[in-house]
mmCIF file of C-alpha atoms in Angstrom:
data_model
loop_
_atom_site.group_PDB
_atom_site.id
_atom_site.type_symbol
_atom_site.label_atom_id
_atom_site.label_comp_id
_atom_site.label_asym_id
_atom_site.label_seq_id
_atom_site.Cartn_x
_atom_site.Cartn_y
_atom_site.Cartn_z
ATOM 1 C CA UNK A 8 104.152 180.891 143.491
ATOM 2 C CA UNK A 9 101.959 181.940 146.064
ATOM 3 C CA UNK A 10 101.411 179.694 149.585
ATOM 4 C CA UNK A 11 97.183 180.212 148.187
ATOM 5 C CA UNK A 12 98.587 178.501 144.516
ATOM 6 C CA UNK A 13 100.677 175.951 146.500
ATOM 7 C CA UNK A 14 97.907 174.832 148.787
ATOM 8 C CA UNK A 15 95.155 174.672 145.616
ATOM 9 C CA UNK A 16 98.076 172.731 143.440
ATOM 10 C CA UNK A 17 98.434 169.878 146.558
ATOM 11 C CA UNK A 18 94.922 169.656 146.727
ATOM 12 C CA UNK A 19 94.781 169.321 143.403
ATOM 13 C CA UNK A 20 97.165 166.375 142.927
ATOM 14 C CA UNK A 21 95.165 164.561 146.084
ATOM 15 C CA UNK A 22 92.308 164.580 144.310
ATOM 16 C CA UNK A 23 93.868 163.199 141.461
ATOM 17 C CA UNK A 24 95.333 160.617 142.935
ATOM 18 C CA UNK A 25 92.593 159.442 145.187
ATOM 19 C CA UNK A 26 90.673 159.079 141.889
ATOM 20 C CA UNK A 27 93.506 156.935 140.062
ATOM 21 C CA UNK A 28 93.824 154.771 142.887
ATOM 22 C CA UNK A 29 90.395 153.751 143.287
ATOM 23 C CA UNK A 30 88.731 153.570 139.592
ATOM 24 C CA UNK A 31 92.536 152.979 137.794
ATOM 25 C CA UNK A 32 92.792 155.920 135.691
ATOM 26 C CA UNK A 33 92.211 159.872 135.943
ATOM 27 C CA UNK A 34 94.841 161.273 137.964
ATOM 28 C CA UNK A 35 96.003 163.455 134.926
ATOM 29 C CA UNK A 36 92.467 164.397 133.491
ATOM 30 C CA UNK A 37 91.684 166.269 136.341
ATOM 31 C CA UNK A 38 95.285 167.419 137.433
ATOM 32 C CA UNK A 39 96.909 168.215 133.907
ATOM 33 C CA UNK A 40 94.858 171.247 133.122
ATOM 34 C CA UNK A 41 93.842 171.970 136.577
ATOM 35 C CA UNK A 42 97.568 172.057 137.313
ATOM 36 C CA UNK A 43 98.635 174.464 134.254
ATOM 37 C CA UNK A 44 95.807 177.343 135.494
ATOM 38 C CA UNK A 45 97.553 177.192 138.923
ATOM 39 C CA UNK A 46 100.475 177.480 136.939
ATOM 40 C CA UNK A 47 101.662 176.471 133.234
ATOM 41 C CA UNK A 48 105.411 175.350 134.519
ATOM 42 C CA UNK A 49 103.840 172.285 136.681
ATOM 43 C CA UNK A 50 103.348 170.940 132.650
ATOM 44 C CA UNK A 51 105.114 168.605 131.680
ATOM 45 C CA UNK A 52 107.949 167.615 133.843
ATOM 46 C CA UNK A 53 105.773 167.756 137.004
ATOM 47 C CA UNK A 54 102.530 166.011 136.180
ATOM 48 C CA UNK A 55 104.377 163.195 134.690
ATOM 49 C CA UNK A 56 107.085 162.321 136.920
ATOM 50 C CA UNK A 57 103.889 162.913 140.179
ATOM 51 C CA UNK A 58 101.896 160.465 137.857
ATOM 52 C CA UNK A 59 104.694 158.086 137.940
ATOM 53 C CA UNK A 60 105.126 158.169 141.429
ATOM 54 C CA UNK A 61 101.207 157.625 141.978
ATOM 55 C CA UNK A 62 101.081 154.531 139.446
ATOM 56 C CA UNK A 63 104.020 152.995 141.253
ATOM 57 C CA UNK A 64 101.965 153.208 144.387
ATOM 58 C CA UNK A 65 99.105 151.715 143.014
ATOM 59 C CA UNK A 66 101.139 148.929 140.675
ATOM 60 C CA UNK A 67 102.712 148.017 144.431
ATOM 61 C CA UNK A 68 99.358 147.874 145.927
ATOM 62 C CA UNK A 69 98.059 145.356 143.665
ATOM 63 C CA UNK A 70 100.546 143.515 142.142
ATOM 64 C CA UNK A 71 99.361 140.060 142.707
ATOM 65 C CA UNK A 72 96.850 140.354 139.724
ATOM 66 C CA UNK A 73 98.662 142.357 137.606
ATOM 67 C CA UNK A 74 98.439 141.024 133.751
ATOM 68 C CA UNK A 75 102.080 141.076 132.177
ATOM 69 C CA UNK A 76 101.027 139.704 128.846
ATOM 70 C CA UNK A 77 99.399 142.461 127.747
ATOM 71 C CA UNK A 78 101.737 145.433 128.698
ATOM 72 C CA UNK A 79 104.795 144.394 126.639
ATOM 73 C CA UNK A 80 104.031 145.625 123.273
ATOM 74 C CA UNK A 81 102.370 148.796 124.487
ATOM 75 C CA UNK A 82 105.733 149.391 126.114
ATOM 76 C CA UNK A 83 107.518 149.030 122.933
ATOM 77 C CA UNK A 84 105.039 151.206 121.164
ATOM 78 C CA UNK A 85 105.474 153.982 123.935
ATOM 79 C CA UNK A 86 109.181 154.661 122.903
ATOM 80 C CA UNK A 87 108.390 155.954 119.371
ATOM 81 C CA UNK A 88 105.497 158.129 121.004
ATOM 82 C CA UNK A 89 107.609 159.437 123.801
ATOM 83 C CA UNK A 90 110.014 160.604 120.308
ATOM 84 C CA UNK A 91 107.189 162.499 118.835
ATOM 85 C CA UNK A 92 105.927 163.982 122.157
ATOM 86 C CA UNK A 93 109.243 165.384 122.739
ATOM 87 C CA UNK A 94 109.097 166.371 118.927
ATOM 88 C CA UNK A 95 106.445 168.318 120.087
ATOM 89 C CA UNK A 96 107.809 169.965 123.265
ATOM 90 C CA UNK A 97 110.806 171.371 121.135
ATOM 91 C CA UNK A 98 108.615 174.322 119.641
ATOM 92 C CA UNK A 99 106.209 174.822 122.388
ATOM 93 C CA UNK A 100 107.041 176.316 125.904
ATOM 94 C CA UNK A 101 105.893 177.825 128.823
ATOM 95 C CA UNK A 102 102.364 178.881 128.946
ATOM 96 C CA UNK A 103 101.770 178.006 125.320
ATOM 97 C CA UNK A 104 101.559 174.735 126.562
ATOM 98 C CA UNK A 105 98.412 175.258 128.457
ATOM 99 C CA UNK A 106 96.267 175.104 125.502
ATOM 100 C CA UNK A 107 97.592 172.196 123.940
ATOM 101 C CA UNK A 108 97.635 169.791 127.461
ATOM 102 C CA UNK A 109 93.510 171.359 127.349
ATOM 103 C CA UNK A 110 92.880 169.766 124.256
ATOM 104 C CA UNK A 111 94.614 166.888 124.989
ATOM 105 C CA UNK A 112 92.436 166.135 127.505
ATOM 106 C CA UNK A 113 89.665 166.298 125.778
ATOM 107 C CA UNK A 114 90.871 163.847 123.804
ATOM 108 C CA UNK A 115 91.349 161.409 126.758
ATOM 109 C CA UNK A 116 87.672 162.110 127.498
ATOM 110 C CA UNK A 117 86.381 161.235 124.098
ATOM 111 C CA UNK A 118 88.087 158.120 123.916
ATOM 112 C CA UNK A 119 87.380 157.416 127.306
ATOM 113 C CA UNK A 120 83.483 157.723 127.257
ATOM 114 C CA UNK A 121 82.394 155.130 124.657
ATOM 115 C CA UNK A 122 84.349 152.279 126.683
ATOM 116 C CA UNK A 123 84.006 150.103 123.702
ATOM 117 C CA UNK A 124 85.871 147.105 123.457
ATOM 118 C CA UNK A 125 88.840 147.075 121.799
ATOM 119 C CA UNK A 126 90.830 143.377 121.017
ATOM 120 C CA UNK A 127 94.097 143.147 122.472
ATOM 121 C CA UNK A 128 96.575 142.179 119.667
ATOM 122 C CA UNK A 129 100.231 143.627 118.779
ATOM 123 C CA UNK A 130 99.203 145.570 116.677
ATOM 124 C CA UNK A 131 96.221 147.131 118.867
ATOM 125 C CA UNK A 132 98.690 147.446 121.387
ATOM 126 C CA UNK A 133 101.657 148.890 119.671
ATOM 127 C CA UNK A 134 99.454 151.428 118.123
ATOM 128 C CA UNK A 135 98.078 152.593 122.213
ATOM 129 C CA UNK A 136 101.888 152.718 122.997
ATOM 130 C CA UNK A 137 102.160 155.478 120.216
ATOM 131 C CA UNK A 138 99.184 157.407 121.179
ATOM 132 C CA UNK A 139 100.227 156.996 125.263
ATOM 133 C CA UNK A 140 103.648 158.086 124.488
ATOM 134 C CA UNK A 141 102.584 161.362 122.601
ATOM 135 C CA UNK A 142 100.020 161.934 125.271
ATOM 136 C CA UNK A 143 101.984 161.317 128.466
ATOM 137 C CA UNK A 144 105.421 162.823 127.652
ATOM 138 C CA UNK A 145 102.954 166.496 126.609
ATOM 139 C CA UNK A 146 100.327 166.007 129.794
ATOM 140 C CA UNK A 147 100.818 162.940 131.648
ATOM 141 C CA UNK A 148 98.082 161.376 130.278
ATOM 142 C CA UNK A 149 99.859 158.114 128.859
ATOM 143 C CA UNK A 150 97.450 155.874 130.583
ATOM 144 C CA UNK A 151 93.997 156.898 129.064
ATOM 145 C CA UNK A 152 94.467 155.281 125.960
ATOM 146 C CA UNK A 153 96.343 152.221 127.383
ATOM 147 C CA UNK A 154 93.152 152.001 129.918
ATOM 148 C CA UNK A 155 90.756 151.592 126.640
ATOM 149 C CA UNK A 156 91.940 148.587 125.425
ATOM 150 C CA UNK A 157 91.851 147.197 129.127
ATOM 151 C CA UNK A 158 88.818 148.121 130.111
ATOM 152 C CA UNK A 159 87.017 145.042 129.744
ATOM 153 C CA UNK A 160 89.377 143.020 132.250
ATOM 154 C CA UNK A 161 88.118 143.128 135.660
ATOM 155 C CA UNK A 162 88.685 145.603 137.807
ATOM 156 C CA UNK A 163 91.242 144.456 140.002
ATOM 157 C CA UNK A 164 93.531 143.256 137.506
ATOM 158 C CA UNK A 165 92.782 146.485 135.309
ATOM 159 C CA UNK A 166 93.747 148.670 137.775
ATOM 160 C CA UNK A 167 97.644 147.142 138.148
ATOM 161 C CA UNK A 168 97.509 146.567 134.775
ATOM 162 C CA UNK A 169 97.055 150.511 133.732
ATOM 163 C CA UNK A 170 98.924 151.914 136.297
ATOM 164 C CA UNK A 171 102.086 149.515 135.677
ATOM 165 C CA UNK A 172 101.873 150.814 132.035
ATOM 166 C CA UNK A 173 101.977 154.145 133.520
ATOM 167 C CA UNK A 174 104.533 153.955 135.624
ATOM 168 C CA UNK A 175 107.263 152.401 133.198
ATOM 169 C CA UNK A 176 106.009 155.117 130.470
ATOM 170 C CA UNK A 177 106.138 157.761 132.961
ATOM 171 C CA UNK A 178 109.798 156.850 133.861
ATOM 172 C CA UNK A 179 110.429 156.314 129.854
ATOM 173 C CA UNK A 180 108.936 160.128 129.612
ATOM 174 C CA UNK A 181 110.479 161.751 132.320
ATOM 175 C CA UNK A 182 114.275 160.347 130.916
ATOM 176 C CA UNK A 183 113.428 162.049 127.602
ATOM 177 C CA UNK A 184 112.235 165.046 128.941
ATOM 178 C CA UNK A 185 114.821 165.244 131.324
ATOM 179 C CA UNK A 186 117.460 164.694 128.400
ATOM 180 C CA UNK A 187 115.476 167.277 126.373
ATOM 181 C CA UNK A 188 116.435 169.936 129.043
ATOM 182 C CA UNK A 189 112.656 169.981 130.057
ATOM 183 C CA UNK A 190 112.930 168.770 133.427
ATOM 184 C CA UNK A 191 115.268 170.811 135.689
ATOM 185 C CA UNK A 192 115.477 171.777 139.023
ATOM 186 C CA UNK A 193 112.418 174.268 139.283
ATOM 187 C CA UNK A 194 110.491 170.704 137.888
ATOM 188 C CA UNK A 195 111.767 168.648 140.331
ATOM 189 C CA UNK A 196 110.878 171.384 143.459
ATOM 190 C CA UNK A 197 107.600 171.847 141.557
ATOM 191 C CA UNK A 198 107.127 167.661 141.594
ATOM 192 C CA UNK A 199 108.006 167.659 145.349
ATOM 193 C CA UNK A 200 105.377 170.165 145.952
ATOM 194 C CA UNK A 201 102.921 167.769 144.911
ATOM 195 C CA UNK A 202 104.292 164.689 146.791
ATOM 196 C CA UNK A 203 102.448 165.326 149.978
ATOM 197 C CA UNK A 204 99.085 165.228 147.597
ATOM 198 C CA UNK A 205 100.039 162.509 145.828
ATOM 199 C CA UNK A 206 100.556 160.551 148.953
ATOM 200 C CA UNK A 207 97.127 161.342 150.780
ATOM 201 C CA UNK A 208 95.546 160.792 147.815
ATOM 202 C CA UNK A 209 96.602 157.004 147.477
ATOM 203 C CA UNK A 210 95.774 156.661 151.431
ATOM 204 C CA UNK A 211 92.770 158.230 151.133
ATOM 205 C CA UNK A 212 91.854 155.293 147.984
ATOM 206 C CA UNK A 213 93.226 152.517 149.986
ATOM 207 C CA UNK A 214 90.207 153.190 152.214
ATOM 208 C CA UNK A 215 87.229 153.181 150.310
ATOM 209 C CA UNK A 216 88.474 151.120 147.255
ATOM 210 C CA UNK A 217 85.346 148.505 146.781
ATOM 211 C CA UNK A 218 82.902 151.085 148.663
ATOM 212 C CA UNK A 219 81.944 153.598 145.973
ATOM 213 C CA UNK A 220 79.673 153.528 143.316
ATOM 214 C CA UNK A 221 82.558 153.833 140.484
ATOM 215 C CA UNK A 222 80.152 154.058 137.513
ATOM 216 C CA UNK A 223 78.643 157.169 139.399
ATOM 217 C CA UNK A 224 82.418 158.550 140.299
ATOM 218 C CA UNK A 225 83.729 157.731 136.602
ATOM 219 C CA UNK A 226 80.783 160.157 135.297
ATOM 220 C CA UNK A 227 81.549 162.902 137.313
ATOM 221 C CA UNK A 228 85.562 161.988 136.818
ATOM 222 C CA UNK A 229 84.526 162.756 133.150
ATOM 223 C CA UNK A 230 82.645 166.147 133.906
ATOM 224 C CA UNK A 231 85.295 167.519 135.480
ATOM 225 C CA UNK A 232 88.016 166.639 133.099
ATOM 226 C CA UNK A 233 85.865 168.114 130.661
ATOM 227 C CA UNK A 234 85.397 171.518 132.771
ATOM 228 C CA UNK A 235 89.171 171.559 132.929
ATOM 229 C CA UNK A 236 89.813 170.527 129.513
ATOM 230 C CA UNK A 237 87.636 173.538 128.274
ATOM 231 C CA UNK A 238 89.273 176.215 130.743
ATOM 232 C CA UNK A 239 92.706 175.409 129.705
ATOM 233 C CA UNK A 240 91.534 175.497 125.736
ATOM 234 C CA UNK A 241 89.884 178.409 126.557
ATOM 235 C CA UNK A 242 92.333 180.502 128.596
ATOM 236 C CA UNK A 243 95.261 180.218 125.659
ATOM 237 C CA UNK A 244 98.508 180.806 125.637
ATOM 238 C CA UNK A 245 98.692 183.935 127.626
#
């Protein structure tokens, strides 16, 4: 990789990071398919185990209001959809990937956007687990579903909420993938790359959380998944 990718791919993650600190969710829209244009081997060891590190930073930040009654059957729904992510990984690698993480953010987007309310049952919530577990164990993106059915608590305990869920799926991914043979050490020098974004990110967030217009900075969150989403669809496996 070149110092030019290396620089872009930090920058990257800061930006992502900055953004999941401060609104709760959207480190992965923008840096999944950013990430795998920079380069397709940052997918998926690398965004998921620098999205677990980022969630724990957040969780940490906030955990006084962090709601624990509502993350418990997600969690048991994320195992089975960690299985069938990995299911997945097992006939698709290296830059055939790319694609595939593309359209699976636009599939954060679109259930992102309506921000309708969904009830928070067992069954609801078992269902998210699936859908985060498929979705964060291929891009990283576990927390965009698990952020729909949440996004009608208030901010501050949605936040902690999210990025707790995140955080334990995250780890739950990044044990299968390692175990898969996924993760090895050119994912873990890749994930280190992005550390010193991750980190300035959350710093950056910690500063101006409560000062931005977040219905404004969700929007454009949106528009540039979107953008990213397309180029990766767009750009194939090649």
């Amino acid at each position: 990789m070149s110092p030019e990718a290396a620089i872009a791919a930090i920058a990257v993650e800061m930006i992502g990071a900055l953004i999941q600190g401060t609104i709760g969710f959207g480190i992965n829209l923008i840096v999944a398919p950013l990430l795998v244009l920079i380069d397709p081997r940052f997918a998926p060891g690398p965004v998921v185990l620098a999205s677990m590190i980022g969630s724990f930073f957040v969780t940490w930040r906030e955990r006084g209001t962090l709601d624990r009654s509502t993350l418990g059957w997600a969690l048991a729904g994320r195992l089975p959809g960690t299985a069938i992510g990995i299911l997945i990984l097992t006939v698709t690698v290296g830059a055939k990937l790319r694609p595939i993480v593309g359209l699976m953010v636009l599939v954060a987007v679109l259930i992102t956007v309506p921000r309708r309310r969904i009830k928070r049952n067992s069954p609801s919530l078992f269902g998210v687990g699936i859908a985060s577990g498929i979705m964060g164990t291929i891009a990283g993106l576990g927390g965009t579903p698990f952020g729909l059915v949440c996004q009608d608590l208030p901010g501050a305990v949605a936040r902690p909420t999210v990025a707790a869920f995140v955080t334990v799926g995250a780890a739950v991914s990044a044990i299968a993938l390692g175990s898969a043979g996924r993760i090895g050490s050119e994912g873990l020098i890749l994930t280190a790359l992005l550390l010193p974004g991750v980190a300035a990110g959350f710093i950056l967030s910690s500063k101006i959380l409560g000062s931005i217009n977040q219905r404004a900075f969700r929007v454009a969150v949106l528009v540039i998944a979107t953008a990213g989403g397309l180029a990766a669809v767009l750009k194939g496996p090649w």
